[in-house]
Tab-separated table of C-alpha atoms in Angstrom:
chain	number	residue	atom	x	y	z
D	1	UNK	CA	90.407	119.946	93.732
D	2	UNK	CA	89.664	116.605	95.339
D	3	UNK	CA	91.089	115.831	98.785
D	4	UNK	CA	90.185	113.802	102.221
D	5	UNK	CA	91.421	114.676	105.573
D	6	UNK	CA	91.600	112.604	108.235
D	7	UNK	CA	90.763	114.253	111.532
D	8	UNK	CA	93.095	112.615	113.758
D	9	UNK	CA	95.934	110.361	113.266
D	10	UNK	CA	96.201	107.968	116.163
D	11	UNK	CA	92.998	107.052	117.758
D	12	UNK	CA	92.900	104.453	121.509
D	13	UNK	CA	90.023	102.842	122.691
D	14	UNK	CA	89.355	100.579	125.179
D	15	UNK	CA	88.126	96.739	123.840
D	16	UNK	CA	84.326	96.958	124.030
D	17	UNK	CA	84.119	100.488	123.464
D	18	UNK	CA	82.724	102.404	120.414
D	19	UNK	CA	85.191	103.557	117.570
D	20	UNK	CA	84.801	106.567	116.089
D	21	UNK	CA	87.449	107.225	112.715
D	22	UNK	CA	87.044	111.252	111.307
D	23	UNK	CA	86.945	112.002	107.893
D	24	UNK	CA	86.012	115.025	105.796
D	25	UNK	CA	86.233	115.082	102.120
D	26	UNK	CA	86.413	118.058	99.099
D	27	UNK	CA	84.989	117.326	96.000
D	28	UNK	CA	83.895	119.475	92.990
D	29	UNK	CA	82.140	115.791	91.829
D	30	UNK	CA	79.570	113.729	92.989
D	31	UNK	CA	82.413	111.506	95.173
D	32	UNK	CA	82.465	107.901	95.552
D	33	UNK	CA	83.957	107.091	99.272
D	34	UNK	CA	85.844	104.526	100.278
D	35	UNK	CA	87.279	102.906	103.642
D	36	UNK	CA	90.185	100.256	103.621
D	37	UNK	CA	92.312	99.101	106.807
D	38	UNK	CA	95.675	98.138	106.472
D	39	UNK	CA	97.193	95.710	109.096
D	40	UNK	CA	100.761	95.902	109.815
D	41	UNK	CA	102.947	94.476	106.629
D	42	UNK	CA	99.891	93.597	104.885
D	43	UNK	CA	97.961	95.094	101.818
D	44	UNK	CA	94.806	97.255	102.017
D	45	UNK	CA	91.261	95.394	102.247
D	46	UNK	CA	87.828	97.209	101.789
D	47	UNK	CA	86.030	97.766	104.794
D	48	UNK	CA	82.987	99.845	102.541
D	49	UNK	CA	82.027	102.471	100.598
D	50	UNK	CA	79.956	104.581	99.240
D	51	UNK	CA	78.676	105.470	95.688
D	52	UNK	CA	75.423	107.739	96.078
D	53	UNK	CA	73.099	105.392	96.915
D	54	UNK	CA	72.018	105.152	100.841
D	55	UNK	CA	73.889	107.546	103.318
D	56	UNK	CA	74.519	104.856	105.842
D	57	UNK	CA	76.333	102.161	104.396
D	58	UNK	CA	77.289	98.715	106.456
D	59	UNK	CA	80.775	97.459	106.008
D	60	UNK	CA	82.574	94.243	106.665
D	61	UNK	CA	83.383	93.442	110.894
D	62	UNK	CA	80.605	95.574	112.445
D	63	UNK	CA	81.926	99.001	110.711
D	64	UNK	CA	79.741	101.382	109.596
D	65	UNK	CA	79.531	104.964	107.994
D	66	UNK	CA	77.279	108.117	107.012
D	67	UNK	CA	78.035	110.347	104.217
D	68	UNK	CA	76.799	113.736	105.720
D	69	UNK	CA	76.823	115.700	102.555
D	70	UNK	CA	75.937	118.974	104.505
D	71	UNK	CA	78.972	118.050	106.728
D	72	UNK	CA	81.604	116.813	103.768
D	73	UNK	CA	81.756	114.024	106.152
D	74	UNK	CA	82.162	110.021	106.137
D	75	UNK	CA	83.108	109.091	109.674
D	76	UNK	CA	83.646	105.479	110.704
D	77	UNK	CA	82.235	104.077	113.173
D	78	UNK	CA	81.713	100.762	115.212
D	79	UNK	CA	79.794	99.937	118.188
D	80	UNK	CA	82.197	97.682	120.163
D	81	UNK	CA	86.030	97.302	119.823
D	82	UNK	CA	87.848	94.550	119.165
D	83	UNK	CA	91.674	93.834	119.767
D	84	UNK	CA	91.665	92.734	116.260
D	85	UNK	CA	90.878	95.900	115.047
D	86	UNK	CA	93.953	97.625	115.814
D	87	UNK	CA	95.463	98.364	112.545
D	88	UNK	CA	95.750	102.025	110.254
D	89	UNK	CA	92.715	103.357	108.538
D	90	UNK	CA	92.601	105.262	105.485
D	91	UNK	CA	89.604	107.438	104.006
D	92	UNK	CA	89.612	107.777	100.229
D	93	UNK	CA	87.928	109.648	97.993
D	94	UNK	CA	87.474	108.565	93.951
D	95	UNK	CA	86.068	111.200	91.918
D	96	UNK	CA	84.388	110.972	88.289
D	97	UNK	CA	87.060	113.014	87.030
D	98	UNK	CA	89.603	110.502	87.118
D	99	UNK	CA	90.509	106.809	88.473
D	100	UNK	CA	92.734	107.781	91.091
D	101	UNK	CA	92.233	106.953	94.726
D	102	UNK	CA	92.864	110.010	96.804
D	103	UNK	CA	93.841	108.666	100.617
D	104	UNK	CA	94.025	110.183	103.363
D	105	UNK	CA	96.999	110.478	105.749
D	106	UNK	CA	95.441	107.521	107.944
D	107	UNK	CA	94.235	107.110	111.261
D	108	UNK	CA	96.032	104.103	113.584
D	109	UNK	CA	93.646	102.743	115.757
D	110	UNK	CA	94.689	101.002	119.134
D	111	UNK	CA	92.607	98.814	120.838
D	112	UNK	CA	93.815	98.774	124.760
D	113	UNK	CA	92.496	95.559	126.747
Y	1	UNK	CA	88.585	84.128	93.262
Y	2	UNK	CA	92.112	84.397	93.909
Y	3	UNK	CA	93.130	87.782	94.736
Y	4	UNK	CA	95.736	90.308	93.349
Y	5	UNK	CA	99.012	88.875	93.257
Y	6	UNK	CA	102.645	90.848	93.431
Y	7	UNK	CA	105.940	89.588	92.881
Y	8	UNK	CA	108.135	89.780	94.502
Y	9	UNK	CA	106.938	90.241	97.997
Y	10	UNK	CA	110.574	91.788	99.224
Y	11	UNK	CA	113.406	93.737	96.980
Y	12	UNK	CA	116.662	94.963	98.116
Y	13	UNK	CA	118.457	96.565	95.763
Y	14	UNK	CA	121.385	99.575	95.468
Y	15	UNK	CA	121.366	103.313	94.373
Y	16	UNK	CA	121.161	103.564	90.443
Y	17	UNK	CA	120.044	99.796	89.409
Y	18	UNK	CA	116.272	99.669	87.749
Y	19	UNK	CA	114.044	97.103	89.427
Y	20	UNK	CA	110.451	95.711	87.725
Y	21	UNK	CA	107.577	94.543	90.186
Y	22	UNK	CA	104.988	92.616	88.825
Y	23	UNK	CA	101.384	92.426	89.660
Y	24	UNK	CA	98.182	90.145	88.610
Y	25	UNK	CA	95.286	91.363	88.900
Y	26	UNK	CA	91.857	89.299	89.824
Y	27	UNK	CA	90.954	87.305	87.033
Y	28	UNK	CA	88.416	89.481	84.600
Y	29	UNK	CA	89.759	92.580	86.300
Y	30	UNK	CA	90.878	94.825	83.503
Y	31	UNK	CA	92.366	97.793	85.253
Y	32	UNK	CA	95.433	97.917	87.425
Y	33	UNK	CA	96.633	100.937	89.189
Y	34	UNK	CA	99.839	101.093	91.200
Y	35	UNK	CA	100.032	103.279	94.533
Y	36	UNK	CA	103.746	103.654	96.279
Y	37	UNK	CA	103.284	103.964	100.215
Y	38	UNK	CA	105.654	106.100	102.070
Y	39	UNK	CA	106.068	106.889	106.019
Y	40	UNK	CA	106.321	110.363	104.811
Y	41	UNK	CA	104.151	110.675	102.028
Y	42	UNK	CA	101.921	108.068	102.875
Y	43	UNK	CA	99.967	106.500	99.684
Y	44	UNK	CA	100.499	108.430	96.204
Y	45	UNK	CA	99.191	107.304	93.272
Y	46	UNK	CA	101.202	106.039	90.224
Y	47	UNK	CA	99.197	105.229	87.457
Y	48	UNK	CA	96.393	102.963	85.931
Y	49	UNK	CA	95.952	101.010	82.903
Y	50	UNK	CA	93.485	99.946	81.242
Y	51	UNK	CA	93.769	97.541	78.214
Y	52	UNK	CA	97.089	97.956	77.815
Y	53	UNK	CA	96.788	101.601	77.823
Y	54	UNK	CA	97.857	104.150	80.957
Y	55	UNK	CA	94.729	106.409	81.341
Y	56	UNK	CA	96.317	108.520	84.395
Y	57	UNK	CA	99.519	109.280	85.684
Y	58	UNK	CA	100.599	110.867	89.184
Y	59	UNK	CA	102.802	112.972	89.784
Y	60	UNK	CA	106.242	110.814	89.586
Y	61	UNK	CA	109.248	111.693	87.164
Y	62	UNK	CA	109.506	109.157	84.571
Y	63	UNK	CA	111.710	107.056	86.158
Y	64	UNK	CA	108.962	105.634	87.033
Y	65	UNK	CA	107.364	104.039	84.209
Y	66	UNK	CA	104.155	100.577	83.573
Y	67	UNK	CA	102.864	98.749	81.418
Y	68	UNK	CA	100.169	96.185	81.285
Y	69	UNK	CA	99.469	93.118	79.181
Y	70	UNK	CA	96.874	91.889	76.891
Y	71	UNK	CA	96.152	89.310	80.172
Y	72	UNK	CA	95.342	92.567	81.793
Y	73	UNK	CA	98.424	91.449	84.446
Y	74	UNK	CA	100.639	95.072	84.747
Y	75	UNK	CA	104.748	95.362	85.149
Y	76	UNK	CA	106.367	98.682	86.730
Y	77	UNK	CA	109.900	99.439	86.241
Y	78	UNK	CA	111.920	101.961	88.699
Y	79	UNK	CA	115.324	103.399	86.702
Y	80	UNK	CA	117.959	104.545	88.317
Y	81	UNK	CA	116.948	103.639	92.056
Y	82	UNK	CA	117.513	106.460	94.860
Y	83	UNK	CA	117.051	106.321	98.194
Y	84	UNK	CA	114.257	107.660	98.779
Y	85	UNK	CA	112.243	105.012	96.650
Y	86	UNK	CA	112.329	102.893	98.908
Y	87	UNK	CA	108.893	102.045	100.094
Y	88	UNK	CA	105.849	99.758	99.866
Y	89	UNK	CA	104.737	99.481	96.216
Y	90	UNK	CA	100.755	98.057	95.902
Y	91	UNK	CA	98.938	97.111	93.232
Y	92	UNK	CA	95.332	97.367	92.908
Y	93	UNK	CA	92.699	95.885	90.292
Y	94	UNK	CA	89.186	97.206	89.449
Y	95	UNK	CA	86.061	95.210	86.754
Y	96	UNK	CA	86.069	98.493	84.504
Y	97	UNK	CA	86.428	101.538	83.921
Y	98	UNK	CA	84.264	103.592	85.806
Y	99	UNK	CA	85.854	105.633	88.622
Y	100	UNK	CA	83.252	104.518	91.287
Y	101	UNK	CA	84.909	101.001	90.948
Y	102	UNK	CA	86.115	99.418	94.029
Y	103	UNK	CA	89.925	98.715	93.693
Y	104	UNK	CA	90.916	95.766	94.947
Y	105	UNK	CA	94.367	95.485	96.029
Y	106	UNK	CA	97.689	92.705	96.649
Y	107	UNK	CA	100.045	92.605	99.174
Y	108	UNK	CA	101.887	95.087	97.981
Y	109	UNK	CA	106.119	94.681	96.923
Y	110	UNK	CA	108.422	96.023	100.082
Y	111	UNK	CA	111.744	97.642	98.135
Y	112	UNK	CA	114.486	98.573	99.923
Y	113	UNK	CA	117.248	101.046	98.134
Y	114	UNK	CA	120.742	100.955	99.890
């Protein structure tokens, strides 16, 4: 079965500070990965993923993540917070077995000045 | 490009009408999946089409039903409305078929059931 867990579902950090967003994924398939952020009333736009080709994969805004295959982890990350990143992050998981997006339960990040 | 477009943005409607939402995907996009979004559940999957034919369904009872048009633009229609579908419905478009697509998605429809 195919599933992504979130590690923590609210998240604070001070504006300048680095971000750190937990996910760990199960997957019988070679997974594609996928981050999107989701600001309040609004739809859900792609911050990256990844499809198998280099672990560390640069997304829009300064985010970042590894796929730690050893780990069944794809943690997001960012070096400096901004107050415009407060919004609710989901880790999904697409696997070749079907075309459904798998999400997780979403982590809401608050950016404190 | 423009993006994925859903109509209409806001629904309110009462227990045991139907309701249709439409979406459009990005132009040359030929699948559309539909996602309903939850405080509860959070986001569950629907279904997808591709050319006009639903390759995967979740795990909704059919009053929850699609379709999608030879202009690759999708319709979902909700019978007999209860409560508890009342949520965010989203849209999302992919190029092809392939699984490792990205899925690109629309504002989403906001339905209200009273």
């Amino acid at each position: 079965a195919q599933s992504v867990t979130q590690l923590d579902s609210h998240v604070s950090v001070s504006e300048g500070t680095p971000v750190l967003l937990r996910c760990n994924y199960s997957s019988s398939y070679s997974p594609s990965l996928f981050w999107y952020v989701q600001h309040p009333n609004k739809g859900l736009q792609l911050l990256l993923k990844y499809t198998s080709a280099a672990t560390l994969v640069k997304g829009i805004n300064g985010f970042e993540a590894e796929f730690k295959k050893s780990e069944t982890s794809f943690h997001l990350t960012k070096p400096s917070a901004h107050m415009s990143d407060a919004a609710e992050y989901f880790c999904v998981l697409n696997s070749n077995s079907g075309y459904a997006l798998n999400f997780g339960k979403g982590t809401s990040l608050l950016v404190t000045p | 490009k423009a993006g994925v477009t859903q109509t209409p943005r806001y629904l309110i409607k009462t227990r045991g009408q139907q309701v249709t939402l439409s979406c459009s995907p990005i132009s040359g996009h030929r699948s559309v999946s539909w996602y309903q979004q939850t405080p509860g559940q959070g986001l569950q999957f629907l279904f997808e089409y591709f050319s006009e034919t639903q390759r995967n369904k979740g795990n909704f009872p059919g009053r929850f039903s699609g379709r999608q048009f030879s202009n690759s633009r999708s319709e979902m229609n909700v019978s007999t409305l209860e409560l508890g579908d009342s949520a965010l419905y989203l849209c999302a478009s992919s190029l092809e078929a392939s699984g490792r697509e990205t899925q690109y998605f629309g504002p989403g429809t906001r339905l209200l059931v009273l």
